[in-house]
PDB file of C-alpha atoms and ligand atoms in Angstrom:
ATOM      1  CA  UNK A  14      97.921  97.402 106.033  1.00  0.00           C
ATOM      2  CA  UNK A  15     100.077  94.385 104.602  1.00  0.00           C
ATOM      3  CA  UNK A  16     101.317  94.777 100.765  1.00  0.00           C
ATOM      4  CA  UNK A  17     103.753  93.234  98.735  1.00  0.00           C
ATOM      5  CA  UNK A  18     105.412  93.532  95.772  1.00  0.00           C
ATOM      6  CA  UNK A  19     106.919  90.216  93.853  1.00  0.00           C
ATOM      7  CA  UNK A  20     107.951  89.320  90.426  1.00  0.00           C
ATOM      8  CA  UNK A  21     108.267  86.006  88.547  1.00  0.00           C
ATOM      9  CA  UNK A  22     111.857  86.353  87.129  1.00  0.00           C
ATOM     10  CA  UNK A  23     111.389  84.059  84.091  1.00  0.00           C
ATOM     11  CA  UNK A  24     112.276  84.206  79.744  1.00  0.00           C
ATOM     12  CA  UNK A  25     109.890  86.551  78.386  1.00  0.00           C
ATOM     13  CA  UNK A  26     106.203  85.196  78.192  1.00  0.00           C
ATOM     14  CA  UNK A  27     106.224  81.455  78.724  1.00  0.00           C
ATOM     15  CA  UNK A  28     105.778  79.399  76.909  1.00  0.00           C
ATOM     16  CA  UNK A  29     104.670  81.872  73.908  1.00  0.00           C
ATOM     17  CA  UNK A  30     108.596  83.479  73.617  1.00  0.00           C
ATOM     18  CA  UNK A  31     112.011  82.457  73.992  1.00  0.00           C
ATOM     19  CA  UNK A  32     113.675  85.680  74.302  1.00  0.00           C
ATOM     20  CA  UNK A  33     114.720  87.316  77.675  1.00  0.00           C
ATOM     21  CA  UNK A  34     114.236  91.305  76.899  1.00  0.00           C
ATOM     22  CA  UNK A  35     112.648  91.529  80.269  1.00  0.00           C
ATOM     23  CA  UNK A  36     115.619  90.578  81.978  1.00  0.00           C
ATOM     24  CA  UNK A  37     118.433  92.500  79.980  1.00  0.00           C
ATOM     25  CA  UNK A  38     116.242  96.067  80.051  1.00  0.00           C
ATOM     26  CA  UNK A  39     113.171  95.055  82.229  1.00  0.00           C
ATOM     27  CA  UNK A  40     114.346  93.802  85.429  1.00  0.00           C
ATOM     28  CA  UNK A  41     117.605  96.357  85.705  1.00  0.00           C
ATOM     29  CA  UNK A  42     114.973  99.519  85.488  1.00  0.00           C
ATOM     30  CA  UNK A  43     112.619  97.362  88.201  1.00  0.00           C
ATOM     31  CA  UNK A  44     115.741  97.400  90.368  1.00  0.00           C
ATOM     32  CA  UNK A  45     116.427 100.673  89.984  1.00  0.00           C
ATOM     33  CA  UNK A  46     112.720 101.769  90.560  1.00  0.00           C
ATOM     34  CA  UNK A  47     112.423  99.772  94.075  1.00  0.00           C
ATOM     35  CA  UNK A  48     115.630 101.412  95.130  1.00  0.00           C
ATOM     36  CA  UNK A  49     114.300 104.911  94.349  1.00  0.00           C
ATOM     37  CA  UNK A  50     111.105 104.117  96.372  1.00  0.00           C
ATOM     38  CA  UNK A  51     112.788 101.984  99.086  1.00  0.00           C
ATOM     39  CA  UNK A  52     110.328  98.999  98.952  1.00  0.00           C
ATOM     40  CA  UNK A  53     112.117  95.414  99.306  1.00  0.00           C
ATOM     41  CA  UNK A  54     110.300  92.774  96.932  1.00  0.00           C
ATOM     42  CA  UNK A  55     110.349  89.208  96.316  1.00  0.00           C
ATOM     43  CA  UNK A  56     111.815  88.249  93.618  1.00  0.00           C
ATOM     44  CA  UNK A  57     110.995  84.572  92.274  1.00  0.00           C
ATOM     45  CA  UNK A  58     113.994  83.304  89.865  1.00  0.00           C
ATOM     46  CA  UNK A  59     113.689  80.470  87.595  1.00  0.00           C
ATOM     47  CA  UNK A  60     116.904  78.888  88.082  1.00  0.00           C
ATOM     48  CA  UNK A  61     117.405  79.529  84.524  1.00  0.00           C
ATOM     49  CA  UNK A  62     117.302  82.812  84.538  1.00  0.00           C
ATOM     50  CA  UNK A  63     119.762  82.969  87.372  1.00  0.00           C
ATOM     51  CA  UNK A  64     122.193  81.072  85.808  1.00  0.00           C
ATOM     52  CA  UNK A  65     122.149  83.132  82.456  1.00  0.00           C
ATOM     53  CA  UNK A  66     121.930  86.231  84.628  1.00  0.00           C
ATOM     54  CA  UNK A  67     123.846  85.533  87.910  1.00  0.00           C
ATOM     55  CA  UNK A  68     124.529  89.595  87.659  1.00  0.00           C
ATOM     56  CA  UNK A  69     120.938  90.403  88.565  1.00  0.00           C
ATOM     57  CA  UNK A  70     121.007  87.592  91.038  1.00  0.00           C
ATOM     58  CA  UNK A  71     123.395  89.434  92.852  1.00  0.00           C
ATOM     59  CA  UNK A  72     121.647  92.763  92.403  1.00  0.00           C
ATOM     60  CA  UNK A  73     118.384  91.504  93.947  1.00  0.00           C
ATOM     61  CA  UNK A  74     120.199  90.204  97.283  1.00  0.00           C
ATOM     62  CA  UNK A  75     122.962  93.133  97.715  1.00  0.00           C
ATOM     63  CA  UNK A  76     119.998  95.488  97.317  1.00  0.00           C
ATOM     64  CA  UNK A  77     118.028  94.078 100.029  1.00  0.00           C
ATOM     65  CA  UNK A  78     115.374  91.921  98.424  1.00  0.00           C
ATOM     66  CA  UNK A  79     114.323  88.256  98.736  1.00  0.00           C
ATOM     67  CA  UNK A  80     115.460  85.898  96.855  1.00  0.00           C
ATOM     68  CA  UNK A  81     112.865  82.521  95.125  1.00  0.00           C
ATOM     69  CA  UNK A  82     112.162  79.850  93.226  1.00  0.00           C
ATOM     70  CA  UNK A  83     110.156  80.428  90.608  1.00  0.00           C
ATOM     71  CA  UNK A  84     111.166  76.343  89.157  1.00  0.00           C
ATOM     72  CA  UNK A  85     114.377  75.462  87.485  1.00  0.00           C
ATOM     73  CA  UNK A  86     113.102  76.618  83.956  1.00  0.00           C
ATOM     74  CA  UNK A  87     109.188  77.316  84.362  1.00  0.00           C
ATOM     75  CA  UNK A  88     107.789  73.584  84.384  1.00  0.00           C
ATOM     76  CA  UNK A  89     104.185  73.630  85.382  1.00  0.00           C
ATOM     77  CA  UNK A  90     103.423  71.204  88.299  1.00  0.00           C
ATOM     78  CA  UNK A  91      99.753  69.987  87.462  1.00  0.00           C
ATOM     79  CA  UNK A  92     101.846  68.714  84.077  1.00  0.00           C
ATOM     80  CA  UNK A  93     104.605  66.539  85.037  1.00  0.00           C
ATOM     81  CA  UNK A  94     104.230  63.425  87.453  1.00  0.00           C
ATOM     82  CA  UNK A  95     104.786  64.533  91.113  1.00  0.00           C
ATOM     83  CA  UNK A  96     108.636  62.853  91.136  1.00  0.00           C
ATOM     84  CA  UNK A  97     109.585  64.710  88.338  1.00  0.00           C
ATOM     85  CA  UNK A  98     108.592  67.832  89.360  1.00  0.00           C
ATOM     86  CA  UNK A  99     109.910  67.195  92.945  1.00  0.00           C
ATOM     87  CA  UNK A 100     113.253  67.145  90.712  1.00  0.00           C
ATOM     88  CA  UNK A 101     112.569  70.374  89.175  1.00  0.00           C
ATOM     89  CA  UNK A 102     111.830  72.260  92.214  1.00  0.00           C
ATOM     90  CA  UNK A 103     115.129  70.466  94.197  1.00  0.00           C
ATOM     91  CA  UNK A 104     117.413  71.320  90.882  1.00  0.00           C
ATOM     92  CA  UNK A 105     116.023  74.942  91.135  1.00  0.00           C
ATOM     93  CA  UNK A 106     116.781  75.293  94.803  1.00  0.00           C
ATOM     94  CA  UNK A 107     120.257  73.836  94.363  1.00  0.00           C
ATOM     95  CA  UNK A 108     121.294  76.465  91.591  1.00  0.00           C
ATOM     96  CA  UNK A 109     119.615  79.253  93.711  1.00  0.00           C
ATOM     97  CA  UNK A 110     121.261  78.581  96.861  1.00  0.00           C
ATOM     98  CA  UNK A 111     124.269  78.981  95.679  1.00  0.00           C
ATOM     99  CA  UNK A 112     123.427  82.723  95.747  1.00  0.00           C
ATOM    100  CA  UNK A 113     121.847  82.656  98.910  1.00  0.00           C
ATOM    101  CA  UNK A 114     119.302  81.682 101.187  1.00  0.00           C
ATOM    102  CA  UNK A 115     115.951  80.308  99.536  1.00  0.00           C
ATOM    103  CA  UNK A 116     112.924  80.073 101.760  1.00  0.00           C
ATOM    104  CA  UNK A 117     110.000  80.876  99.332  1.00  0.00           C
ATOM    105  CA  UNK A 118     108.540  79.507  96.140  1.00  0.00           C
ATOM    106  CA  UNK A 119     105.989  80.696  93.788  1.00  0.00           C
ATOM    107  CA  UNK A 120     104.892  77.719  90.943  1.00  0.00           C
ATOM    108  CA  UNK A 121     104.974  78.820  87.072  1.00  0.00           C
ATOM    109  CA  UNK A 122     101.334  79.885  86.149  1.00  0.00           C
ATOM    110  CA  UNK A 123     100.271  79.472  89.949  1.00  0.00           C
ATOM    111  CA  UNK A 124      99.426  76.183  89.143  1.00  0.00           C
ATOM    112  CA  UNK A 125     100.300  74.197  92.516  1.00  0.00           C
ATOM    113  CA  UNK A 126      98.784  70.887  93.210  1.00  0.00           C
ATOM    114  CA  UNK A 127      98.412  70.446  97.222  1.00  0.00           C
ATOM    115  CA  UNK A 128     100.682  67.378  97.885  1.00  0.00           C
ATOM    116  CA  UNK A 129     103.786  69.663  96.676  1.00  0.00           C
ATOM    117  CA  UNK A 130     103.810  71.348 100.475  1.00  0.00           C
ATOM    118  CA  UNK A 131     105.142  68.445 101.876  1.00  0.00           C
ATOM    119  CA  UNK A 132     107.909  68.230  98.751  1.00  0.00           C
ATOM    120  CA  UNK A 133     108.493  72.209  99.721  1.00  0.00           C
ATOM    121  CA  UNK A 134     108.698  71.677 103.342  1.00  0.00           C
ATOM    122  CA  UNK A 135     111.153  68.803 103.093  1.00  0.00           C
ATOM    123  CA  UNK A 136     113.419  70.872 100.989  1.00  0.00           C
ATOM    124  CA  UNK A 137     113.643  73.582 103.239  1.00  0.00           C
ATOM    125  CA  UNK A 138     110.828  76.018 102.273  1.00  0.00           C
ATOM    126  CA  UNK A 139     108.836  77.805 104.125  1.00  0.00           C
ATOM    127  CA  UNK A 140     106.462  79.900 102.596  1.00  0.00           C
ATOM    128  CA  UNK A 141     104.615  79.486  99.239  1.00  0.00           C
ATOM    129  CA  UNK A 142     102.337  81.940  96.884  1.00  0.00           C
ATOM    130  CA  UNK A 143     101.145  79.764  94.269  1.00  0.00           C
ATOM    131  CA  UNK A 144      97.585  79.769  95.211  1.00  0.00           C
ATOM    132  CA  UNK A 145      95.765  82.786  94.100  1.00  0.00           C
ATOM    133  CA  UNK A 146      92.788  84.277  95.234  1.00  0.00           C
ATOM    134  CA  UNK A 147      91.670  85.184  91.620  1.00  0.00           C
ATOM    135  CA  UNK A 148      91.481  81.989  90.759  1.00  0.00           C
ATOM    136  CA  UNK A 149      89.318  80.852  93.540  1.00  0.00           C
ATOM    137  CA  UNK A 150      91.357  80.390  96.239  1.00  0.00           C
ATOM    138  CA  UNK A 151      89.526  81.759  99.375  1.00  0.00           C
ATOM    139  CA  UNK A 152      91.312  80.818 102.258  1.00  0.00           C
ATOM    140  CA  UNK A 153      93.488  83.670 103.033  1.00  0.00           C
ATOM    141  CA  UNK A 154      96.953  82.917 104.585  1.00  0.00           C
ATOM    142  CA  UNK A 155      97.315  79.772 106.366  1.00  0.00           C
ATOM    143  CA  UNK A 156      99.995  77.055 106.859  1.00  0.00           C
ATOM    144  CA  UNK A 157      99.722  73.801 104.714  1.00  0.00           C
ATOM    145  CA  UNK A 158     101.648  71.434 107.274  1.00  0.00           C
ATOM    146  CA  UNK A 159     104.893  73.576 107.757  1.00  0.00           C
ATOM    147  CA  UNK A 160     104.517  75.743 104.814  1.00  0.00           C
ATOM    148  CA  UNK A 161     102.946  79.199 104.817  1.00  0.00           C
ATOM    149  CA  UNK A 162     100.768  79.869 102.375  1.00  0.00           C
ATOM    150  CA  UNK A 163     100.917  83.290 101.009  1.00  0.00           C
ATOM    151  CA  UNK A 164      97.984  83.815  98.041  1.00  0.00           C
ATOM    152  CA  UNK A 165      98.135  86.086  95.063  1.00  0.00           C
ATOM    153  CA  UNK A 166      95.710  88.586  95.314  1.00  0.00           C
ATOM    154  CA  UNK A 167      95.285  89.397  91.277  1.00  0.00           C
ATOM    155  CA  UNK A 168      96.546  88.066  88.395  1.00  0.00           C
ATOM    156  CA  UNK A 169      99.440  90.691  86.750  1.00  0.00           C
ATOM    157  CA  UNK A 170      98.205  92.527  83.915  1.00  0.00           C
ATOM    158  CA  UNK A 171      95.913  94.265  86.882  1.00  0.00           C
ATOM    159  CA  UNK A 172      98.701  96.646  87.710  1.00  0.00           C
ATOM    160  CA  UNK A 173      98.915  97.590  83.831  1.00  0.00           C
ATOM    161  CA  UNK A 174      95.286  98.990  83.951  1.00  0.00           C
ATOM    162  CA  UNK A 175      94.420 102.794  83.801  1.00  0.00           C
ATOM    163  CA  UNK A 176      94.946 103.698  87.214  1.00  0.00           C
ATOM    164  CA  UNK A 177      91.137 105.365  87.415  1.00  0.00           C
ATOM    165  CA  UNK A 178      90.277 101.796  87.070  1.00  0.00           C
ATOM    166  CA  UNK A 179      92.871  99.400  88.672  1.00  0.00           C
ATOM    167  CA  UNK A 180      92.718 101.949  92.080  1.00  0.00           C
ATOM    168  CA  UNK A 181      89.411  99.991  92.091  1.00  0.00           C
ATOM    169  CA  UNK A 182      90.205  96.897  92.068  1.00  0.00           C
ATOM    170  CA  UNK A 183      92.403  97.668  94.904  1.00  0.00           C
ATOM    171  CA  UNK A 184      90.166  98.773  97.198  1.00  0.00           C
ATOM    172  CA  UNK A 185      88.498  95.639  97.246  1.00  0.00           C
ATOM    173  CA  UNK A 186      91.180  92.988  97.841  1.00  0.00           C
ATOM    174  CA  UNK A 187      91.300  91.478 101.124  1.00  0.00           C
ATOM    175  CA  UNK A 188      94.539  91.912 102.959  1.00  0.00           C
ATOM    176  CA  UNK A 189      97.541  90.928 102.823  1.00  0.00           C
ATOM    177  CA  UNK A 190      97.597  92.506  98.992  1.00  0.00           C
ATOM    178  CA  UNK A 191     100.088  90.510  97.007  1.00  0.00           C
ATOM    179  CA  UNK A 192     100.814  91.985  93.640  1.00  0.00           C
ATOM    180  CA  UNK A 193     102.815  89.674  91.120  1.00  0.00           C
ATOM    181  CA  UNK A 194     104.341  91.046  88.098  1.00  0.00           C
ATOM    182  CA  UNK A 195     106.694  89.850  85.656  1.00  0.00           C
ATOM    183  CA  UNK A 196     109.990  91.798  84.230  1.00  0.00           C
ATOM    184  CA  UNK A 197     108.961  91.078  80.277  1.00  0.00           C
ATOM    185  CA  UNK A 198     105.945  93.384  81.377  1.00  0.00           C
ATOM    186  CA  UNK A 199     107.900  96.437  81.508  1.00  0.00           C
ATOM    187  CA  UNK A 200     109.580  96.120  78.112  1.00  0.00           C
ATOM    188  CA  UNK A 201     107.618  97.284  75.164  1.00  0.00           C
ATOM    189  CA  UNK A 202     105.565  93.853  73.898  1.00  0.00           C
ATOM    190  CA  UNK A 203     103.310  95.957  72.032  1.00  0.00           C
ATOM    191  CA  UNK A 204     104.304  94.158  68.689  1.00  0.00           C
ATOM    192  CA  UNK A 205     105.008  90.437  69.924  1.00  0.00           C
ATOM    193  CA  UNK A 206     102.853  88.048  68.825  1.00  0.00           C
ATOM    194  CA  UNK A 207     101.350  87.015  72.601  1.00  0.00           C
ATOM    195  CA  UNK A 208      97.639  87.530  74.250  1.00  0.00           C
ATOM    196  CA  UNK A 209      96.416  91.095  74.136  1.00  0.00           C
ATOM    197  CA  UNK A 210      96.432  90.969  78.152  1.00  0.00           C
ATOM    198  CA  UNK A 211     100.098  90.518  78.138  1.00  0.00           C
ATOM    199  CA  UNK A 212     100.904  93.375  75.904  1.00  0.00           C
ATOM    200  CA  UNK A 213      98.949  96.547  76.561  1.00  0.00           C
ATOM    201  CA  UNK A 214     100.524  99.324  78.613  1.00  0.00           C
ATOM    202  CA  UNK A 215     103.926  97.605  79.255  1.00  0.00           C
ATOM    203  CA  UNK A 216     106.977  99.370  78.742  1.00  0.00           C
ATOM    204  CA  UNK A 217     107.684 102.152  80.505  1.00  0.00           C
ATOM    205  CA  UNK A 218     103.572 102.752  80.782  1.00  0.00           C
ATOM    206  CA  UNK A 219     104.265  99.287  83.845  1.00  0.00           C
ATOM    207  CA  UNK A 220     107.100 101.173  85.588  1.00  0.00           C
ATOM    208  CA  UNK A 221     105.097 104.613  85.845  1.00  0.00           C
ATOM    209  CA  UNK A 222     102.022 102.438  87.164  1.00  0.00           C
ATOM    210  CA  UNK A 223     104.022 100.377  89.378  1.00  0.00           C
ATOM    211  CA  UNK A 224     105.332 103.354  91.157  1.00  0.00           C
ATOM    212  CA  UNK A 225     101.864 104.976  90.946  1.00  0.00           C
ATOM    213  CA  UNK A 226     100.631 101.762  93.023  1.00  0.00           C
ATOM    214  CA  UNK A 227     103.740 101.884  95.586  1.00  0.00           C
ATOM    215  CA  UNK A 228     103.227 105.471  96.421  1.00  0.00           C
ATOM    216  CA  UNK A 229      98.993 104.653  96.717  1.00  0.00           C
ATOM    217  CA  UNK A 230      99.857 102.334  99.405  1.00  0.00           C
ATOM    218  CA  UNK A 231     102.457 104.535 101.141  1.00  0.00           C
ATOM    219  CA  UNK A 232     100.239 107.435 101.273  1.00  0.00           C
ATOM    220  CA  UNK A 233      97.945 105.199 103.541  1.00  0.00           C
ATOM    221  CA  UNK A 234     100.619 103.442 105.483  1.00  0.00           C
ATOM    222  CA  UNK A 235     101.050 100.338 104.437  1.00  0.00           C
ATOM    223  CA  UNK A 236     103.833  97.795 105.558  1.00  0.00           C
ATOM    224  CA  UNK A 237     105.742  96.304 102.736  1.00  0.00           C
ATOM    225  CA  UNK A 238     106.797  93.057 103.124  1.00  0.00           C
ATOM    226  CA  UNK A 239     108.825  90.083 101.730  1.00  0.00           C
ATOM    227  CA  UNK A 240     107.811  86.527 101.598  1.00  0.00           C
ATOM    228  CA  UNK A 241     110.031  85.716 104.230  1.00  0.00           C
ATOM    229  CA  UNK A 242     108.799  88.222 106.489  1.00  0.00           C
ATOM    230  CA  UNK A 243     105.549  87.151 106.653  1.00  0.00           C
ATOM    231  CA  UNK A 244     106.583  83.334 107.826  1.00  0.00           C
ATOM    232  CA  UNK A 245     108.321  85.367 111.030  1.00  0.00           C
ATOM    233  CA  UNK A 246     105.291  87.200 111.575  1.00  0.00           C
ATOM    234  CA  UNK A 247     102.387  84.168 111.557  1.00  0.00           C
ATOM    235  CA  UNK A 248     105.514  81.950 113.460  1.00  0.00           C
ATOM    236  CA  UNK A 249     104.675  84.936 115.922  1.00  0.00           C
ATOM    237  CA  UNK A 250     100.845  84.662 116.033  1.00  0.00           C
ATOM    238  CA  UNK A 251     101.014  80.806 116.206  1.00  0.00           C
ATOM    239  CA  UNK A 252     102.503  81.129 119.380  1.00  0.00           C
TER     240      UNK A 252
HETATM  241 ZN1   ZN B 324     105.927  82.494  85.611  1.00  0.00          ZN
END
């Protein structure tokens, strides 16, 4: 059994907020709580966010996770003519690199219009988890030319339900289960003024269930696995 665990490192709520809680309180305790249960993640940085917070950036590698792009400072693609968002996603890779190697991408709001996987591939990317299955996508994982594409399997406020519930949702997800979650989720947004589905249950509520869903999937043993890891591993089948 394939799972993995990612997270869109981006300001807190685009585009409702401006203010990056999640990343000073949020995304230090989701550190520490993939450390304690020794699961590597993927962790998709707006190049933003790395630059304000090149600390963290440093965390996430030295710790053993993957590195992203998550855009240089959440620009939706299905909004901006294709050159100009070519430009975003080149300026975000530019800023990232710098920390390390970049070989996955995940587009803000999973909106990802199909003629970016030749714009991803020429820039040195090789695996991509825009699409998502909740919104219709069907195919499973499958390369786009040279890319890998790596769906979402539900949107993230899933992993905030009451775990009675959310354990069945779970059950019915077609593998590889890809979990996305963001760190402004696991700082309090109870009194913000954003959608009620991005503010029940987070705080420390998200970390407790997060962990709740890590140890579900170990109990059965399941594989965790990085973005990256899953490019070596269909490279492998291909052949
Ligand atoms: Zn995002």
């Amino acid at each position: 059994m394939l799972v993995s665990i990612t997270f869109d490192v981006e300001h807190d709520c685009p585009p409702y907020l401006m203010t990056t809680r999640g990343m000073e309180e949020g995304l230090p305790k989701l550190l520490d709580l993939m450390a304690e249960k020794n699961v590597r993640a993927t962790f998709f940085f707006t190049a933003e966010m790395a630059k304000r917070f090149p600390g963290l950036v440093k965390r996430v590698i030295d710790e053993g996770h993957e590195l992203g792009s998550h855009n240089y400072n959440h620009e939706r693609l299905d909004r901006l003519p294709r050159d100009e968002g070519e430009r975003t996603i080149v300026k975000s890779l530019e800023v990232l690199r710098e920390f390390g190697e970049v070989v996955s991408f995940r587009a803000p709001n999973l909106q990802f219009p199909n003629y970016y996987y030749d714009i991803l591939a020429k820039n040195g990317v090789l695996v991509d988890s825009s699409k998502a299955t909740y919104k219709g996508y069907r195919e499973g994982v499958r390369f786009f030319g040279e890319v890998l594409e790596v769906p979402a399997s539900t949107t993230s406020s899933v992993i905030r339900l009451p775990w009675r519930l959310q354990r069945l949702i779970h059950a019915r997800l077609r593998e590889p289960r890809v979990y996305f979650a963001h760190p402004w989720e696991f700082v309090p947004m109870q009194k913000e003024k954003i959608r009620w589905d991005c503010r029940f249950n987070t705080g420390n509520k998200a970390i407790e269930l997060l962990g709740m869903l890590i140890d579900h999937y170990r109990r059965q043993g399941a594989k965790f696995l990085t973005m990256g890891e899953y490019y070596e591993l269909y490279q492998k089948l291909k052949r």
